[in-house]
Coordinates of C-alpha atoms in Angstrom, one line a residue:
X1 CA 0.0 0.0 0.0
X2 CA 1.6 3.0 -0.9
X3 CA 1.9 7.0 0.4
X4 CA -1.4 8.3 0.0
X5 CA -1.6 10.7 -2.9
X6 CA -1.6 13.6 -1.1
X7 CA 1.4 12.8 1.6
X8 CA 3.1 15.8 3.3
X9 CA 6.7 15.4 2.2
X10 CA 9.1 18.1 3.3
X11 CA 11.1 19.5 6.0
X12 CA 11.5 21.3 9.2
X13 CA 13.6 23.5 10.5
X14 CA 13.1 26.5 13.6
X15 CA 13.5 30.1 13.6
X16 CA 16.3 29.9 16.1
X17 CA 18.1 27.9 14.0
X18 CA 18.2 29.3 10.9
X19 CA 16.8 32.8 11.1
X20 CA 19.1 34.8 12.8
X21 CA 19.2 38.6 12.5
X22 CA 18.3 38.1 16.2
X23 CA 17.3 41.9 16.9
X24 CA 17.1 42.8 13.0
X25 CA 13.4 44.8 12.5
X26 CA 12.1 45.1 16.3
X27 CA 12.7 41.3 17.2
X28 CA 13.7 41.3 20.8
X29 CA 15.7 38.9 22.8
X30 CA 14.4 35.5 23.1
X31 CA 15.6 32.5 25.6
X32 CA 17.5 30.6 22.5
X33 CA 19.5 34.0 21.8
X34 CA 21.1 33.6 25.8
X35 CA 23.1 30.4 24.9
X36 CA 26.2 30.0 23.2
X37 CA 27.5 27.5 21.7
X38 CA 29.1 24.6 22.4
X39 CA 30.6 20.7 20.6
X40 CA 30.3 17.1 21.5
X41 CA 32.5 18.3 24.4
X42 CA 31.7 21.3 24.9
X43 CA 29.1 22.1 27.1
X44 CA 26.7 25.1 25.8
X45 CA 26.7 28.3 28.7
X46 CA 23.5 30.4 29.8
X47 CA 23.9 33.9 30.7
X48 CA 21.2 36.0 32.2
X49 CA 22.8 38.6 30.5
X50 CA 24.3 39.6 27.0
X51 CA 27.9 39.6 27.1
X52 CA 30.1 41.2 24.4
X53 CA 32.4 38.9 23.0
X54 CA 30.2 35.3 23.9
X55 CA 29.6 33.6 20.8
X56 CA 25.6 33.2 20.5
X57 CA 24.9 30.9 17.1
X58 CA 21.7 31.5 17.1
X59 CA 22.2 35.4 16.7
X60 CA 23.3 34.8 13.0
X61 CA 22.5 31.1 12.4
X62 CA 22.6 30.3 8.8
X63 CA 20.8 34.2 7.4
X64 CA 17.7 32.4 6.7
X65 CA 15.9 36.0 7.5
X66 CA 18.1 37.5 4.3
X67 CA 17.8 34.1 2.1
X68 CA 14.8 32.6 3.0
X69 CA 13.9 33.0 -0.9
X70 CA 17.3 31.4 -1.9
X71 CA 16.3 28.6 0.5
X72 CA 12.4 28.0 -0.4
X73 CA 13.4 27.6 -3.8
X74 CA 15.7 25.0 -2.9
X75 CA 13.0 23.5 -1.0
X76 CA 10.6 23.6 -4.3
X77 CA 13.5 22.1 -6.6
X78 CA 13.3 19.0 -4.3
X79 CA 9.7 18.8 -4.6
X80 CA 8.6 19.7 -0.6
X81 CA 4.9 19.4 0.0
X82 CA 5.3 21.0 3.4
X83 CA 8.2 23.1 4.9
X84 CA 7.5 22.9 8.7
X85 CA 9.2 26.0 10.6
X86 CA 8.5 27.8 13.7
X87 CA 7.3 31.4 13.9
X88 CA 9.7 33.2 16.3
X89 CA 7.6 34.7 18.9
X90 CA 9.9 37.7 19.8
X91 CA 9.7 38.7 16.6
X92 CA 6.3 39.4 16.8
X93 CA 5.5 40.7 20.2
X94 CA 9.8 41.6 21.3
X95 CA 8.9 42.1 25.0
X96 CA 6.0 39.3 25.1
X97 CA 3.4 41.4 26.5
X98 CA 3.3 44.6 24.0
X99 CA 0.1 46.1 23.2
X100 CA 0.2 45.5 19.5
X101 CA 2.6 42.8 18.0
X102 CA 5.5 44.5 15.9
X103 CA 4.3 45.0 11.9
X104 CA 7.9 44.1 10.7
X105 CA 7.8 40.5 12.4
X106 CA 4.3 39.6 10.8
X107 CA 5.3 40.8 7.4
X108 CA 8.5 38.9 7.4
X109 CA 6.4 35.8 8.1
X110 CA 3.8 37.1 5.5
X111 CA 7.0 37.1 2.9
X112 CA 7.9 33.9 4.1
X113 CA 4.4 31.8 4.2
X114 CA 4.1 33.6 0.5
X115 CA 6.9 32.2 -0.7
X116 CA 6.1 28.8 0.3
X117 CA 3.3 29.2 -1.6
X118 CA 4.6 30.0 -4.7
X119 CA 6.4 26.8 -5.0
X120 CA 3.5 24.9 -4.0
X121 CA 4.2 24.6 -0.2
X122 CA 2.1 24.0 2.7
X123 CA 3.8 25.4 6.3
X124 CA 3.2 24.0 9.0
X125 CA 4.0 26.2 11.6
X126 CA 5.4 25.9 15.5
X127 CA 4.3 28.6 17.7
X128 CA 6.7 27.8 19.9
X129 CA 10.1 25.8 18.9
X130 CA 12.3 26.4 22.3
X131 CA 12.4 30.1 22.1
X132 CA 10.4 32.5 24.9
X133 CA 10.5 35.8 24.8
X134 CA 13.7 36.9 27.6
X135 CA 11.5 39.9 28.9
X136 CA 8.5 36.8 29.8
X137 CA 11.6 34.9 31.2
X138 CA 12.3 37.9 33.5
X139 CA 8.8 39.3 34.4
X140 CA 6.8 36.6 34.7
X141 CA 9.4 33.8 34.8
X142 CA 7.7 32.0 31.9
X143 CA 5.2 29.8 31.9
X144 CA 5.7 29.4 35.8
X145 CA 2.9 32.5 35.8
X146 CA -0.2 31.6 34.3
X147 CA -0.1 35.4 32.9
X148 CA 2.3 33.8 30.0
X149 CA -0.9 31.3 29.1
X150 CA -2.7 34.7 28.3
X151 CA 0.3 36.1 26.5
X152 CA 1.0 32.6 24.1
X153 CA -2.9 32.6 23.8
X154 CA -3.1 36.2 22.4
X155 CA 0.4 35.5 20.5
X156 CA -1.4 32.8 18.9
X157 CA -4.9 34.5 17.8
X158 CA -2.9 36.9 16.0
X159 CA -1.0 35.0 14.0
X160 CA -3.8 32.4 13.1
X161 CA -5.6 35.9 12.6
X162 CA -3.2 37.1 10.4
X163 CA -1.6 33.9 8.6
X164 CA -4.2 31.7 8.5
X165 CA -5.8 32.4 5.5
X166 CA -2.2 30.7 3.8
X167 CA -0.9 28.6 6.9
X168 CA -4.0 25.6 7.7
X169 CA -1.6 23.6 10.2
X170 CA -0.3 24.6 13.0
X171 CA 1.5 23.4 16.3
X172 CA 1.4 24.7 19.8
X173 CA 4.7 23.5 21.5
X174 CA 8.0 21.8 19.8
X175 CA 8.4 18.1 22.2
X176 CA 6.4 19.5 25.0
X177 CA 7.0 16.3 27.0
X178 CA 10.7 17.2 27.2
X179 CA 9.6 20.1 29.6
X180 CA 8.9 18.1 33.0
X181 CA 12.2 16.5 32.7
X182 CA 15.5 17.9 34.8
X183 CA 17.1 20.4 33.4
X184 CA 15.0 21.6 30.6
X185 CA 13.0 24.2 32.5
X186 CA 14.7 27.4 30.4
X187 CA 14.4 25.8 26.9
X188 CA 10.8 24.4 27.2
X189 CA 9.2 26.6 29.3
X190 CA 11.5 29.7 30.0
X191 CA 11.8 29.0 33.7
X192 CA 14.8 30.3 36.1
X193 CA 15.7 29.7 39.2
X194 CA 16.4 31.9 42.1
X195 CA 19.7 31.1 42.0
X196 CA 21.0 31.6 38.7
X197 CA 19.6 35.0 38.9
X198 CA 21.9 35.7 41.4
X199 CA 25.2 34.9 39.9
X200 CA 26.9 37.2 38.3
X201 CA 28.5 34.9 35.6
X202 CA 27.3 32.2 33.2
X203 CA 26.0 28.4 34.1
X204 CA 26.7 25.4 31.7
X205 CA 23.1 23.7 30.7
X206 CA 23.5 20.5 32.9
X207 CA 24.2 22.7 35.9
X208 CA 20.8 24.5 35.8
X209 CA 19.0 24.0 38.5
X210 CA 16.0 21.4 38.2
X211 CA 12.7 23.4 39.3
X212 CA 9.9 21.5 41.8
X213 CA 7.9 23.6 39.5
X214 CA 8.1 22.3 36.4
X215 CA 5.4 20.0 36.6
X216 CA 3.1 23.1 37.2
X217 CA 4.4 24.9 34.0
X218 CA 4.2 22.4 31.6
X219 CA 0.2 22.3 33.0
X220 CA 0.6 25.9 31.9
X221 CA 1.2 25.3 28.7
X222 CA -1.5 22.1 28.3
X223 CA -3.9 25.0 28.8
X224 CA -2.5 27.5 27.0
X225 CA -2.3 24.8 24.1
X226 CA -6.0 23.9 24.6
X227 CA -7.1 27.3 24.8
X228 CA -5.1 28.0 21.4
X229 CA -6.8 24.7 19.6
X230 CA -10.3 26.7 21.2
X231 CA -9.1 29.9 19.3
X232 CA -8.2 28.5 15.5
X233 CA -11.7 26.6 15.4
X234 CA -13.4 29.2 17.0
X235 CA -12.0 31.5 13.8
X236 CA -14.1 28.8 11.4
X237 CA -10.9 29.1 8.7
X238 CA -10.6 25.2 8.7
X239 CA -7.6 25.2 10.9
X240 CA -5.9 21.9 12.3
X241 CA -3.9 22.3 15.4
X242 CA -1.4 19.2 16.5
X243 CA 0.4 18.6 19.3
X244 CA 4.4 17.4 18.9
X245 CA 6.3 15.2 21.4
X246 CA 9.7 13.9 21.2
X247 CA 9.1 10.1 20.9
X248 CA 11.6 7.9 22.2
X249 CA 11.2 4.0 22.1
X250 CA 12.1 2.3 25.4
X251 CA 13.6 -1.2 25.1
X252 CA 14.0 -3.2 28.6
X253 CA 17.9 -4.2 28.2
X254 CA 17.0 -7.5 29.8
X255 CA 14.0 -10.0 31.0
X256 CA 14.3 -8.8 34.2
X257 CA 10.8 -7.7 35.6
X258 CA 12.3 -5.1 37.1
X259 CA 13.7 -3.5 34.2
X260 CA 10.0 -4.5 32.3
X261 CA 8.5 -2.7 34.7
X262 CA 11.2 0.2 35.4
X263 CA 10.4 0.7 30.9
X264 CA 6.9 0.9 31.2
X265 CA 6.9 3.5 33.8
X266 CA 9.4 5.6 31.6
X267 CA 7.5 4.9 28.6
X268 CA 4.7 6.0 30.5
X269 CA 5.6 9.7 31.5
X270 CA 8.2 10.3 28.8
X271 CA 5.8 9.5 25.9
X272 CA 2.2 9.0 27.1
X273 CA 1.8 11.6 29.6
X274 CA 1.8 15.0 27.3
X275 CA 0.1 13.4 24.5
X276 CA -2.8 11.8 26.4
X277 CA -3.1 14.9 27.5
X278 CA -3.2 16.9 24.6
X279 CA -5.2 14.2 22.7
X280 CA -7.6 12.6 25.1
X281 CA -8.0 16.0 27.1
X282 CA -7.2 14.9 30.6
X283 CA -4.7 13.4 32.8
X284 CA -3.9 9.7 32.9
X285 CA -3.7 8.0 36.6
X286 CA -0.2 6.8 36.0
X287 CA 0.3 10.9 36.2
X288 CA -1.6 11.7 39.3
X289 CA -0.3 8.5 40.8
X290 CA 2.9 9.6 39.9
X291 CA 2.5 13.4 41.6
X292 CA 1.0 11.2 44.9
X293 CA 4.2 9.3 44.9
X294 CA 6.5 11.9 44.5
X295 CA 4.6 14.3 46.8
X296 CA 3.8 17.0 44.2
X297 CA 0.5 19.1 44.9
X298 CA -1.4 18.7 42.0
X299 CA -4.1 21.7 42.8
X300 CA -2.3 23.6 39.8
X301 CA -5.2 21.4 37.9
X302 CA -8.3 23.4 38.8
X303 CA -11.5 22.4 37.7
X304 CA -11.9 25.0 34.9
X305 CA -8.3 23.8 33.7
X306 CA -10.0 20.4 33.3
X307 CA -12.6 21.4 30.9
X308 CA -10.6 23.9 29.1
X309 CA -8.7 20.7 27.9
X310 CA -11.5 18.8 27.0
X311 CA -12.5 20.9 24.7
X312 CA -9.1 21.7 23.2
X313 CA -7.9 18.3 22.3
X314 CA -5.8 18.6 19.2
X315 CA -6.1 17.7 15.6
X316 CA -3.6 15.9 14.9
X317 CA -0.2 14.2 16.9
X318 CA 3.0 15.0 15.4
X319 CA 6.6 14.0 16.7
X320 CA 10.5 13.8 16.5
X321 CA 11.9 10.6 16.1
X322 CA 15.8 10.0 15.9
X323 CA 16.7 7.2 17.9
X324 CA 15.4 4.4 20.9
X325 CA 17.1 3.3 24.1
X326 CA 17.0 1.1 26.7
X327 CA 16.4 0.6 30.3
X328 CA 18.1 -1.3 33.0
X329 CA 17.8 -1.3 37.1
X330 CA 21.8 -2.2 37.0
X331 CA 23.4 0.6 37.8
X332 CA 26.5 -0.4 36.0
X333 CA 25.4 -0.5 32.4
X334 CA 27.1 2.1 30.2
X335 CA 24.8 5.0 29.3
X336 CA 24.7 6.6 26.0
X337 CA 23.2 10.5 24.7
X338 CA 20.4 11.1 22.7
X339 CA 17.7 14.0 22.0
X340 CA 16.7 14.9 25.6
X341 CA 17.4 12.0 27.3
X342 CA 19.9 9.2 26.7
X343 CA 19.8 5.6 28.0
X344 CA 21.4 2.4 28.3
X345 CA 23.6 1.4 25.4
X346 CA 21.6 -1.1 22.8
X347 CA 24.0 -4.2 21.9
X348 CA 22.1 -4.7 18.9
X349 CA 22.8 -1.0 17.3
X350 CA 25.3 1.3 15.9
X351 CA 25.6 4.6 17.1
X352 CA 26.4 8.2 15.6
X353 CA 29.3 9.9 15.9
X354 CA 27.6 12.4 18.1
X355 CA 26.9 8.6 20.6
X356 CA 22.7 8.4 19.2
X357 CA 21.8 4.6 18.8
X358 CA 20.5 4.1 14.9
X359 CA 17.0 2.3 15.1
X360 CA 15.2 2.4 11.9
X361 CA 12.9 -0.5 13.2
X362 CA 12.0 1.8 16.7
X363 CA 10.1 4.6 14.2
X364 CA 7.4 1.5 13.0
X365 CA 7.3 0.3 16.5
X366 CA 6.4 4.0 17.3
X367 CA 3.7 4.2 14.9
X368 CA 2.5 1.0 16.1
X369 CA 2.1 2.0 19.3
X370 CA 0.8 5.5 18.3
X371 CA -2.0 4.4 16.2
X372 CA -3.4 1.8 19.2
X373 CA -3.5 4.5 21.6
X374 CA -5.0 7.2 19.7
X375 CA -7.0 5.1 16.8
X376 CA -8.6 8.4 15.7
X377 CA -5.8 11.0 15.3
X378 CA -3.6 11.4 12.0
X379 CA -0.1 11.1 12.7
X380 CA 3.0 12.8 11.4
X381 CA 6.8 12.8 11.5
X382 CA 7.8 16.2 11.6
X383 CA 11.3 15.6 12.8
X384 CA 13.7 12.7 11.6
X385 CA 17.2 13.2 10.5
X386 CA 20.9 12.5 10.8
X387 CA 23.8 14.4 12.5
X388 CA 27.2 13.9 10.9
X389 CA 30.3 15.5 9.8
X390 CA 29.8 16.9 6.2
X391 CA 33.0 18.2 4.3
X392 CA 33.0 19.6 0.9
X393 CA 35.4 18.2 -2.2
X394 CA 37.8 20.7 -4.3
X395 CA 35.1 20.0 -6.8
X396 CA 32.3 21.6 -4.8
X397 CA 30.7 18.5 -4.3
X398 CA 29.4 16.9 -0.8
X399 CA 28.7 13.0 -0.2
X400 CA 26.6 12.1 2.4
X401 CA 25.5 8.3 1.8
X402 CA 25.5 8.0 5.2
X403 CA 22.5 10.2 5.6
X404 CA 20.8 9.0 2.8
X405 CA 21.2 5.3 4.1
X406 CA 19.8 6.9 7.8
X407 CA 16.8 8.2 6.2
X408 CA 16.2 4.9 3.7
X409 CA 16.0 2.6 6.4
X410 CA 13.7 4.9 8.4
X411 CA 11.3 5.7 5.5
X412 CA 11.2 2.0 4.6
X413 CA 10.0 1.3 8.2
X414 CA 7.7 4.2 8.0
X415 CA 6.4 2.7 4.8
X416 CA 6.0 -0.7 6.2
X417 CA 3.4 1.1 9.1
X418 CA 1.5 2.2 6.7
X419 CA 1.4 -0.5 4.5
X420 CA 0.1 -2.2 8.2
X421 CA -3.0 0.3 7.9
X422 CA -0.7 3.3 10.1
X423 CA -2.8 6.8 9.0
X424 CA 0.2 8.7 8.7
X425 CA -0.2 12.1 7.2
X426 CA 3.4 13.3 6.2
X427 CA 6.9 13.3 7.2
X428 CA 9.4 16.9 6.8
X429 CA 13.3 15.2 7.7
X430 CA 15.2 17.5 10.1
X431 CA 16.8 20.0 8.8
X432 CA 16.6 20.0 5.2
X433 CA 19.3 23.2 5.0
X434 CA 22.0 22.9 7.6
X435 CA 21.5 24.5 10.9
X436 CA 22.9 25.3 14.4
X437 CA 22.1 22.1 16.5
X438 CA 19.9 22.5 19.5
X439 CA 22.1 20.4 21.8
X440 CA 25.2 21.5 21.3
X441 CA 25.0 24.6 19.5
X442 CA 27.3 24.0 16.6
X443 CA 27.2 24.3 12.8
X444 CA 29.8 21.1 12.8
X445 CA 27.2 18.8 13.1
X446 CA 25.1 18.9 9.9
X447 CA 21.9 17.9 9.1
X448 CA 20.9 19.1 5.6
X449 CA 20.6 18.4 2.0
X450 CA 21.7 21.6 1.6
X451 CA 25.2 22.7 2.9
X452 CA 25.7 26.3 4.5
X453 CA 29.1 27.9 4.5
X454 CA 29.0 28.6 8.1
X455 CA 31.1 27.1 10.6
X456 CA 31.6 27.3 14.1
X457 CA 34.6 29.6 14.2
X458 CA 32.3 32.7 12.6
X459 CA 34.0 32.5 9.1
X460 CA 32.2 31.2 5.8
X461 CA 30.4 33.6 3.6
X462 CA 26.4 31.6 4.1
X463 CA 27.1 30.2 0.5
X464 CA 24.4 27.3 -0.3
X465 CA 25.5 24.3 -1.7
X466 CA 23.6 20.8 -2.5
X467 CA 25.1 17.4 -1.1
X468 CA 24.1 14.1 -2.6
X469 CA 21.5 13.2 -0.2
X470 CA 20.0 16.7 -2.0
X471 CA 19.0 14.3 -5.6
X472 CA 18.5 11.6 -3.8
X473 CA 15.4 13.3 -1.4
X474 CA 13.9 15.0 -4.4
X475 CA 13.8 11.7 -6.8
X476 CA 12.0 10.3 -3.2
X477 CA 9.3 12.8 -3.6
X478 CA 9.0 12.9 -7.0
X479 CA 7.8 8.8 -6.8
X480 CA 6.3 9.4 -3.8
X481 CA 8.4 7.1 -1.4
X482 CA 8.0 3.9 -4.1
X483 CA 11.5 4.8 -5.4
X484 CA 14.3 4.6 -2.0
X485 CA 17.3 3.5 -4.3

């Protein structure tokens, strides 16, 4: 059984990412533009505070704001269906909480979604792809305030408002379920502690503090989601509003009941917990049972919260998939990284070089699991790509079979799912153009068909240039998945 006709092939990039021109036409500071870079071994720093002289990657990332038509075109040579990208939400209101959003920002996206268009492109947009406004961060200490659920709310009318004539899918928060876990308080929901306020110098990522709160802000933004969902049917435009987790497969590393049992709990509130959520409309028991255990007052869910996300339940599910791990109880297993959380090392796979286990079989079993728990949603892979060290030939030229063999073997498994009856709706590869990694901050890790002249040391001149994996993408669109050679 084959794509359906009308499958959403494309890409995804975010506006941290790419855009830069980070205070170019009344954009203000955002969380993403406090963090510089950092490598494999290099850990990325926060500052509460600009500091001259810190390199910040995401202040000129890869000049999508200046070549965004270079790079749609690209995009329409390969065929793209759907370009997913994130709206930067400083851009459009720079302190968060301005009267009227800023002209300049909505036009640029106007430009953008126009473009798209042109070549034949549906976006699918992220309201909110790890960037808060700073000036939320320091007045309201993001969503820890349930004044920043008003703010995202009104941030989001306007822009379905003003975009959705062109733009008909849309997605509230980029792998909301990564925001309850340690450490990932400032990305996901632009949360700071006390304490880092008061030093006076930066704080490497790992060493943020993990706040008690976090369960209570990530509630925050369930019903700021909900009441967004509320807003774009309300508007009667024929808008669909998704959710998007990161989905990671758990594996127990051995029969043990006790690592069974330690998988299904992680499975559990790493991948169940947001969507069931977003998509059924109200907490699972495992979750309150969970809160009980761990002594967390859960009277952050009032009873108008409650029917606010009942009657918000998203559209559709969408998720990142790039890799699965394992679980064990033995405390001396070796560990190994991943996209916001890592695990116990797989015997069975091969790992990148940036130490992410290779699972093309986990995104089916995902699927799977997806389409039993939610028989009624439409499903769609927004992120899936591969990391590696890219270098260009004297002749200009760029091989990447390695990438190309990533994303055969995961398409082929997606294919499989749906030949098993899977409704899956699309899939946009991460990042079609290279871009400044998330985790690490660095251009040295590439992802794209398309390779930027940008490197980690500030020189390159932004030059675009296609690798092999660019042909080989485009002749997978062009037959619609049937053609993977």
């Amino acid at each position: 059984m084959p794509f359906m006709k009308d499958f959403l092939w494309g890409g995804a990039i975010s506006a941290s990412q790419v855009e830069g021109a980070y205070l170019e036409d009344g954009k203000g500071l955002s969380t993403a533009d406090m963090i510089t870079g950092g490598s494999v071994n290099k850990e990325r720093m926060f500052f509460t505070e600009k500091v001259e002289g810190a390199y910040y990657p995401t202040h000129e990332a890869v000049d999508f704001y200046h070549r965004y038509k270079e790079d749609i075109a690209l995009f329409g040579e390969m065929g793209f269906k759907t370009l997913r990208l994130s709206i930067a939400w400083s851009r459009i209101f720079p302190n968060g909480d301005d009267a009227e959003p800023n002209e300049k920002g909505l036009q640029f996206y106007d430009d953008v979604f126009n473009e798209c268009l042109k070549y034949g492109i549906q976006p699918l947009v992220t309201l909110c792809h790890y960037e808060i406004p700073w000036e939320i961060v320091k007045k309201y200490n993001g969503f820890a305030s349930r004044k920043t659920i008003d703010l995202f709310v009104n941030y989001a009318k306007v822009c379905f408002e003003r975009f959705g004539d062109r733009v008909k899918y849309w997605l509230t928060f980029n792998e909301i379920n990564g925001a309850p876990l340690e450490g990932t308080a400032l990305s996901h929901l632009g949360m700071v502690d006390d304490f880092v306020w008061s030093l006076k110098k930066p704080i490497s990522i790992s060493e943020l503090p993990v706040l008690p709160s976090r369960y209570e802000g990530t509630h925050n933004q369930f019903v700021a989601s909900a009441l967004a969902v509320k807003a774009a049917h309300e508007l009667d435009m024929g808008l669909q509003v998704g959710c998007m987790l990161c989905n990671v497969p758990w594996y127990p590393l051995t029969p043990n009941p006790k690592d069974v049992l330690a998988t299904q709990t992680k499975d559990q509130m790493f991948n169940y917990y947001c969507g069931d959520v977003m998509v059924r409309g109200e907490y699972p028991t495992f979750v309150l049972d969970f809160f009980k255990k761990n002594n967390i007052d859960d009277s952050f869910i009032t009873e108008e919260d409650k029917q606010i996300l009942k009657e918000g339940t998203v559209d559709l599910y969408t998720f990142s998939y790039y890799m699965s791990n394992c679980i064990t109880t033995d405390p001396t297993v070796g560990i190994v990284g991943g996209n916001i959380v890592g695990g116990a090392k797989n015997p069975y796979l091969e790992i990148s070089d940036w130490g992410w286990q290779i699972d093309p079989e986990g995104i089916k079993y995902v699927l799977k699991n997806l389409h039993d728990r939610y028989p009624h949603t439409p499903l769609m892979i927004v992120e899936n790509g591969f990391g590696g060290i890219d270098k260009m030939e004297e002749d200009g030229s760029i091989h990447d079979p390695y990438r190309i063999d990533y994303l055969r073997q995961h398409i082929t498994a997606v294919k499989e799912a749906v030949a098993d009856g899977i409704p899956v709706i699309g899939y946009t590869a991460w990042g079609p153009i290279d871009l400044v990694s998330i985790g690490t901050g660095e251009m040295y890790k590439r992802y794209g068909f398309i390779y930027v002249d940008r490197h980690d040391d500030g020189t390159g001149d932004y030059s675009r240039h296609k690798k092999d994996s660019f042909d080989w993408y485009k002749k997978v669109i062009e037959t619609n998945g049937e053609d993977l050679s």
